[in-house]
Backbone as CSV, one residue per row, in Angstrom:
resi,resn,N_x,N_y,N_z,CA_x,CA_y,CA_z,C_x,C_y,C_z
1,MET,24.279,6.235,5.086,23.292,6.589,4.081,22.190,5.542,3.992
2,LYS,22.575,4.275,4.032,21.593,3.203,3.955,20.615,3.292,5.117
3,ASN,21.097,3.608,6.291,20.243,3.734,7.457,19.203,4.834,7.261
4,GLU,19.618,5.933,6.659,18.703,7.041,6.386,17.624,6.619,5.383
5,THR,17.999,5.846,4.387,17.044,5.333,3.400,16.047,4.396,4.069
6,ASN,16.534,3.518,4.926,15.653,2.597,5.648,14.697,3.348,6.564
7,GLN,15.206,4.361,7.222,14.367,5.160,8.114,13.272,5.863,7.313
8,LYS,13.610,6.369,6.143,12.628,7.038,5.292,11.544,6.049,4.849
9,LEU,11.934,4.822,4.535,10.979,3.789,4.151,9.996,3.528,5.284
10,ILE,10.496,3.376,6.493,9.637,3.115,7.655,8.673,4.279,7.875
11,VAL,9.177,5.489,7.820,8.342,6.675,8.025,7.249,6.745,6.957
12,ASN,7.609,6.496,5.698,6.628,6.556,4.614,5.562,5.467,4.748
13,CYS,5.966,4.288,5.173,5.002,3.202,5.379,4.033,3.546,6.503
14,MET,4.565,4.028,7.598,3.715,4.379,8.732,2.764,5.519,8.373
15,ARG,3.273,6.493,7.640,2.441,7.613,7.212,1.311,7.114,6.309
16,ALA,1.640,6.219,5.392,0.625,5.686,4.477,-0.453,4.923,5.229
17,LEU,-0.067,4.183,6.247,-1.027,3.372,7.002,-1.774,4.162,8.085
18,SER,-1.417,5.426,8.262,-2.061,6.221,9.306,-3.456,6.695,8.911
19,ASP,-3.825,6.534,7.656,-5.153,6.918,7.192,-6.084,5.704,7.251
20,PRO,-7.283,5.851,7.815,-8.190,4.696,7.944,-8.550,4.034,6.611
21,VAL,-8.744,4.813,5.560,-9.076,4.232,4.254,-7.903,3.412,3.735
22,ARG,-6.703,3.961,3.813,-5.528,3.232,3.323,-5.252,1.995,4.168
23,LEU,-5.485,2.082,5.454,-5.312,0.908,6.318,-6.292,-0.197,5.923
24,GLU,-7.521,0.179,5.608,-8.506,-0.818,5.190,-8.141,-1.412,3.827
25,ILE,-7.638,-0.592,2.928,-7.180,-1.102,1.628,-6.039,-2.080,1.844
26,PHE,-5.114,-1.746,2.709,-4.007,-2.635,3.043,-4.536,-3.976,3.541
27,GLU,-5.522,-3.934,4.428,-6.135,-5.153,4.951,-6.768,-5.969,3.820
28,MET,-7.441,-5.300,2.898,-8.063,-5.994,1.765,-7.011,-6.700,0.909
29,LEU,-5.878,-6.044,0.715,-4.836,-6.597,-0.150,-4.108,-7.778,0.486
30,LYS,-4.289,-7.985,1.774,-3.691,-9.160,2.422,-4.230,-10.454,1.818
31,SER,-5.442,-10.399,1.261,-6.036,-11.598,0.663,-5.562,-11.831,-0.767
32,GLY,-4.793,-10.891,-1.319,-4.248,-11.084,-2.661,-4.524,-9.923,-3.585
33,ARG,-4.178,-10.138,-4.827,-4.257,-9.126,-5.886,-5.703,-8.683,-6.107
34,LEU,-5.894,-7.344,-6.169,-7.230,-6.799,-6.381,-7.209,-5.718,-7.440
35,CYS,-8.290,-5.680,-8.200,-8.508,-4.620,-9.174,-8.992,-3.375,-8.427
36,ALA,-8.636,-2.211,-8.933,-9.085,-0.964,-8.313,-10.608,-0.907,-8.237
37,CYS,-11.278,-1.475,-9.232,-12.750,-1.453,-9.228,-13.312,-2.217,-8.036
38,LYS,-12.677,-3.305,-7.638,-13.132,-4.074,-6.475,-12.868,-3.321,-5.175
39,ILE,-11.750,-2.626,-5.122,-11.436,-1.824,-3.928,-12.449,-0.690,-3.810
40,LEU,-12.753,-0.059,-4.936,-13.674,1.081,-4.941,-15.071,0.685,-4.470
41,GLU,-15.496,-0.536,-4.761,-16.821,-1.016,-4.348,-16.992,-0.988,-2.832
42,ARG,-15.898,-1.109,-2.111,-15.933,-1.207,-0.646,-16.137,0.146,0.042
43,PHE,-15.854,1.234,-0.684,-15.854,2.565,-0.074,-16.872,3.492,-0.724
44,SER,-17.251,4.512,0.001,-18.117,5.566,-0.537,-17.247,6.764,-0.903
45,ILE,-16.326,6.534,-1.824,-15.419,7.589,-2.271,-15.404,7.603,-3.788
46,SER,-14.930,8.691,-4.364,-14.849,8.802,-5.819,-13.606,8.078,-6.337
47,GLN,-13.582,7.835,-7.622,-12.437,7.174,-8.236,-11.161,8.017,-8.084
48,PRO,-11.226,9.358,-8.273,-10.012,10.158,-8.046,-9.497,10.083,-6.607
49,THR,-10.406,9.978,-5.645,-9.987,9.846,-4.242,-9.299,8.509,-4.026
50,LEU,-9.848,7.448,-4.622,-9.186,6.144,-4.523,-7.804,6.208,-5.162
51,SER,-7.700,6.849,-6.310,-6.396,6.980,-6.976,-5.384,7.670,-6.075
52,TYR,-5.823,8.694,-5.370,-4.938,9.403,-4.437,-4.438,8.451,-3.346
53,HIS,-5.354,7.693,-2.754,-4.969,6.760,-1.693,-4.031,5.673,-2.225
54,MET,-4.318,5.170,-3.421,-3.472,4.125,-3.994,-2.082,4.677,-4.293
55,LYS,-2.006,5.918,-4.759,-0.702,6.532,-5.030,0.111,6.632,-3.743
56,GLN,-0.539,6.979,-2.648,0.156,7.058,-1.359,0.714,5.695,-0.961
57,LEU,-0.077,4.646,-1.135,0.362,3.295,-0.781,1.483,2.809,-1.702
58,VAL,1.369,3.095,-2.990,2.405,2.688,-3.944,3.692,3.471,-3.686
59,ASP,3.577,4.777,-3.506,4.770,5.606,-3.267,5.487,5.224,-1.975
60,SER,4.746,4.715,-0.997,5.371,4.305,0.264,6.171,3.014,0.095
61,GLY,5.869,2.254,-0.944,6.534,0.980,-1.162,5.759,-0.212,-0.636
62,LEU,4.638,0.049,0.037,3.841,-1.044,0.592,3.080,-1.828,-0.465
63,VAL,2.722,-1.157,-1.541,1.858,-1.748,-2.562,2.510,-1.608,-3.929
64,ASP,2.349,-2.651,-4.746,2.783,-2.628,-6.138,1.559,-2.472,-7.022
65,ALA,1.699,-1.703,-8.098,0.614,-1.493,-9.048,0.996,-2.101,-10.390
66,GLU,-0.006,-2.660,-11.040,0.205,-3.265,-12.354,-0.977,-2.868,-13.235
67,LYS,-0.680,-2.331,-14.398,-1.719,-1.898,-15.326,-1.919,-2.976,-16.372
68,GLU,-3.170,-3.392,-16.556,-3.528,-4.342,-17.603,-4.676,-3.733,-18.391
69,TRP,-4.363,-3.317,-19.587,-5.288,-2.636,-20.463,-5.790,-1.389,-19.757
70,LYS,-7.072,-1.309,-19.382,-7.560,-0.110,-18.694,-7.736,-0.321,-17.193
71,TRP,-7.352,-1.484,-16.712,-7.537,-1.807,-15.303,-6.219,-1.714,-14.546
72,SER,-6.318,-1.293,-13.308,-5.151,-1.278,-12.416,-5.348,-2.329,-11.348
73,TYR,-4.304,-3.137,-11.140,-4.330,-4.187,-10.127,-3.266,-3.891,-9.082
74,TYR,-3.583,-4.220,-7.851,-2.691,-3.905,-6.741,-2.406,-5.150,-5.916
75,THR,-1.159,-5.240,-5.454,-0.726,-6.306,-4.555,0.187,-5.700,-3.495
76,LEU,0.310,-6.389,-2.376,1.260,-5.956,-1.359,2.668,-6.274,-1.837
77,ASN,3.613,-5.417,-1.495,5.013,-5.602,-1.873,5.687,-6.466,-0.799
78,PRO,6.020,-7.723,-1.140,6.569,-8.631,-0.121,7.917,-8.186,0.445
79,GLU,8.748,-7.535,-0.357,10.056,-7.085,0.146,9.890,-6.008,1.207
80,THR,9.020,-5.037,0.946,8.785,-3.981,1.930,8.149,-4.555,3.183
81,LEU,7.193,-5.452,3.013,6.542,-6.059,4.178,7.527,-6.855,5.019
82,SER,8.428,-7.559,4.356,9.440,-8.325,5.076,10.340,-7.390,5.884
83,TYR,10.784,-6.319,5.255,11.641,-5.361,5.961,10.894,-4.723,7.123
84,LEU,9.646,-4.324,6.885,8.849,-3.684,7.929,8.611,-4.634,9.094
85,THR,8.319,-5.885,8.803,8.119,-6.892,9.844,9.391,-7.088,10.658
86,GLU,10.513,-7.168,9.968,11.802,-7.330,10.654,12.091,-6.121,11.541
87,PHE,11.839,-4.928,11.026,12.064,-3.703,11.785,11.193,-3.674,13.050
88,LEU,9.909,-4.003,12.896,8.988,-3.926,14.017,9.237,-5.005,15.072
89,SER,9.773,-6.138,14.653,9.985,-7.220,15.611,11.408,-7.283,16.140
90,ASP,12.302,-6.447,15.664,13.703,-6.464,16.081,13.811,-6.209,17.582
91,GLY,14.411,-7.128,18.268,14.630,-6.980,19.692,13.512,-7.499,20.570
92,ILE,12.427,-7.958,19.956,11.315,-8.500,20.741,11.631,-9.953,21.077
93,VAL,11.456,-10.285,22.324,11.757,-11.651,22.769,10.501,-12.491,22.730
């Protein structure tokens, strides 16, 4: 069962990163915690479209969301990244 859960995590992460906008957001978050307003400034998309992309990243486990008053802040999830890194590098010499 655990293996199936891990496989689902990997599939969801890869699916989330398969979109160019989400991949760029992921790259932006490598530099640290960002407000949704700062992420939105980088793209020519509407706020609801950004919300959709952020939901995909959060639901995949790659990104954590934190609400402070009316602002949403996002960070990369270190546990998921660690697992994903281990999975991708397993067996590489």
